[in-house]
Amino acid sequence: MKVLVTARMPEEVLSLIGQDHQVESYDADPPIDRQKLLRSIADKEGLLCTITDRIDTEVLDRALALKVIANYGVGFEHIDIDGASQRGIPVTNTPGVLTETTADLAFALLLATARRVVEGDKRVREGKFQYWAPLLFLGQDVSGKTLGIIGMGRIGKAVARRAAGFGMKLIYHSRTRLSPIEEQELWLSLKPLETLLREADFVTLNVPLTPFTRHLIGSRELELMKPSAYLIHTARGPVVDEAALVVALRQGQIRGAGLDVYERESELCPGLADLENVVLLPHVGSATVETRTRMALMAAENLLAGLRGDPPPNCLNWAELMRNPA
Ligand code: NAP
C-alpha cells in the first residue's frame, strides 16, 4: 500500500514501514507545503503526520483511499477526528512515550524562570558578571512553594512527581478527580480553578487544546494569580490568551512565565520577546533523541496496524468507528 510520511523521520522507522509498503517521505524540516500535502494524499492508504499538518475536510475529501491516520504526537487538535470517523478512518496518537520528557521540560522552565537562568546566562556572556554580591540577581525559591497543576493527566502527574521531589506543596484542577489513593501518594488536593490561581506560586498548564480549554487562561484568570506567581505553559498555545499574558507580564500582574508553545506558532504576540521575565522555547517539550524515536516507532506501529485492518493500539476513535461503521 502507499504511505505518505509528512516529516523527516528516523531511518529505522521508514525502513520498518517500507518493508511491506511504498513510502513517500517528505525529507525536510519545514512543514510540508499544503498544496503538496493535498496532491500527495490523493492515492495514499496510510498517512503519518505531525502537528504542523492540518488534516481537515479539504484533506480528507481528497484522501479517498485512506485507511489510517497516524499522528506523531499526543495532541490531536489539528485533525478533524469526526470527519475521519465519518469516513471510517481510524486516527491514532502517541500517548505515554513523551510524558516524562515533557514533564522534564515543564520543570526546566519552572526552574529557569524562578532562578533567572536565561537572564543570568546572557549577563555572563555579555561580560557583565563582574563580582558576587549578596543582593545581586536574586530569584525565588522553588522548594516549599505551592504548585498548581491544571490538567492532571499523564504529563500533569509526571510534573507532580517532580515537584514532590522538590518539596513543593501540590494543588490541582482537572476535569476528572484522581482516586483518593493517587491524591494521597503525592499529597495532592483538588481545587476549583479560581482557588488554584489565587493560591499557587507556580501554575503549570497540562490540558489538551479543546473548545473548553481555548483561552482557559485569559486576563481574568491572570488577574487572580499572585503578583509573585509564574505561569509555566507546555500544553498548546491557544490555551493561553497570549496578548493578555503580555499585558500581565508587562504590568507585573504576575512575576514571570515560561513558555514552550504559542498561540500562532511560530509567530509571537507583539511584545512577548521584549520581556525579560519570560523564558521562551521553540516547542521542544518532547524533543529528545530517545523520545522522538519512541514516538516515531509508536506512530509507525499504529500506522501498520491500521493498514492491516487491525485495531491500532492507540486509536482515538475506535469506539466511534465500531458504533457507526462508515
Ligand atoms: P492527558 O493524559 O489526556 O491529560 C490531559 C488532562 O487534562 C486530563 O486529565 C484531562 O481530564 C484534563 N482536562 C481536559 N480538559 C480539561 C478541562 N477543560 N479542564 C481541566 N482539565 C481538563 O494528556 P497528556 O499526555 O498529559 O498531554 C497533555 C497535553 O500536553 C497534550 O494534549 C498536548 O497538547 C500537550 N503536550 C505538549 C508537548 C510539547 O511539546 N510542549 C508535548 C506533549 C504533550 P480527563 O482525565 O477527564 O481526560
GROMACS .gro file of C-alpha atoms and ligand atoms in nm, residues 74-77 95-96 98-99 102 105 150-157 173-178 205-210 212-213 216 233-236 260-261 283-287 292, ligand 1:
model
   93
   74VAL     CA    1  -0.014   1.308   2.171
   75GLY     CA    2  -0.214   1.627   2.094
   76PHE     CA    3  -0.452   1.588   1.802
   77GLU     CA    4  -0.642   1.916   1.776
   95PRO     CA    5   0.044   0.890   2.431
   96GLY     CA    6   0.271   0.799   2.722
   98LEU     CA    7   0.661   1.154   2.576
   99THR     CA    8   0.519   1.204   2.924
  102THR     CA    9   0.762   1.681   2.851
  105LEU     CA   10   1.082   2.039   3.015
  150ILE     CA   11  -0.409   2.243   3.563
  151GLY     CA   12  -0.487   1.920   3.376
  152MET     CA   13  -0.393   1.620   3.589
  153GLY     CA   14  -0.340   1.361   3.316
  154ARG     CA   15  -0.022   1.175   3.223
  155ILE     CA   16   0.202   1.483   3.200
  156GLY     CA   17   0.034   1.664   3.489
  157LYS     CA   18   0.105   1.365   3.716
  173HIS     CA   19  -0.755   2.138   3.895
  174SER     CA   20  -0.871   1.886   3.636
  175ARG     CA   21  -1.179   1.762   3.456
  176THR     CA   22  -1.177   1.430   3.640
  177ARG     CA   23  -1.081   1.390   4.004
  178LEU     CA   24  -0.798   1.147   4.080
  205LEU     CA   25  -0.077   2.401   3.220
  206ASN     CA   26  -0.112   2.039   3.112
  207VAL     CA   27  -0.453   2.022   2.944
  208PRO     CA   28  -0.517   1.929   2.580
  209LEU     CA   29  -0.642   2.201   2.345
  210THR     CA   30  -1.020   2.160   2.311
  212PHE     CA   31  -1.331   2.407   2.652
  213THR     CA   32  -0.964   2.486   2.715
  216LEU     CA   33  -0.865   2.886   2.967
  233HIS     CA   34   0.299   2.653   2.970
  234THR     CA   35   0.388   2.336   2.780
  235ALA     CA   36   0.036   2.239   2.665
  236ARG     CA   37  -0.088   2.409   2.346
  260ASP     CA   38   0.717   2.624   2.514
  261VAL     CA   39   0.408   2.681   2.300
  283HIS     CA   40   0.801   2.391   2.119
  284VAL     CA   41   1.053   2.128   2.229
  285GLY     CA   42   0.856   1.953   2.505
  286SER     CA   43   0.916   1.604   2.366
  287ALA     CA   44   1.236   1.684   2.179
  292ARG     CA   45   1.133   1.134   1.939
  327NAP     P1   46  -0.382   1.356   2.910
  327NAP     O1   47  -0.323   1.239   2.982
  327NAP     O2   48  -0.505   1.336   2.830
  327NAP     O3   49  -0.406   1.470   3.021
  327NAP     C1   50  -0.482   1.584   3.000
  327NAP     C2   51  -0.558   1.613   3.128
  327NAP     O4   52  -0.629   1.736   3.111
  327NAP     C3   53  -0.662   1.504   3.161
  327NAP     O5   54  -0.652   1.474   3.298
  327NAP     C4   55  -0.793   1.573   3.128
  327NAP     O6   56  -0.901   1.529   3.205
  327NAP     C5   57  -0.760   1.717   3.163
  327NAP     N1   58  -0.856   1.809   3.101
  327NAP     C6   59  -0.913   1.801   2.977
  327NAP     N2   60  -0.994   1.906   2.957
  327NAP     C7   61  -0.991   1.978   3.071
  327NAP     C8   62  -1.056   2.097   3.113
  327NAP     N3   63  -1.143   2.162   3.033
  327NAP     N4   64  -1.028   2.146   3.236
  327NAP     C9   65  -0.943   2.081   3.317
  327NAP     N5   66  -0.878   1.967   3.285
  327NAP    C10   67  -0.901   1.917   3.162
  327NAP     O7   68  -0.276   1.421   2.814
  327NAP     P2   69  -0.116   1.431   2.834
  327NAP     O8   70  -0.050   1.316   2.768
  327NAP     O9   71  -0.089   1.462   2.977
  327NAP    O10   72  -0.088   1.560   2.742
  327NAP    C11   73  -0.149   1.685   2.773
  327NAP    C12   74  -0.127   1.782   2.660
  327NAP    O11   75   0.009   1.827   2.662
  327NAP    C13   76  -0.143   1.724   2.518
  327NAP    O12   77  -0.278   1.722   2.478
  327NAP    C14   78  -0.060   1.816   2.433
  327NAP    O13   79  -0.140   1.920   2.381
  327NAP    C15   80   0.042   1.875   2.532
  327NAP     N6   81   0.180   1.830   2.501
  327NAP    C16   82   0.270   1.926   2.466
  327NAP    C17   83   0.400   1.887   2.437
  327NAP    C18   84   0.503   1.988   2.399
  327NAP    O14   85   0.586   1.959   2.314
  327NAP     N7   86   0.504   2.106   2.458
  327NAP    C19   87   0.437   1.752   2.443
  327NAP    C20   88   0.341   1.659   2.480
  327NAP    C21   89   0.211   1.699   2.508
  327NAP     P3   90  -0.963   1.380   3.189
  327NAP    O15   91  -0.881   1.297   3.284
  327NAP    O16   92  -1.104   1.394   3.228
  327NAP    O17   93  -0.945   1.341   3.044
   0.00000   0.00000   0.00000
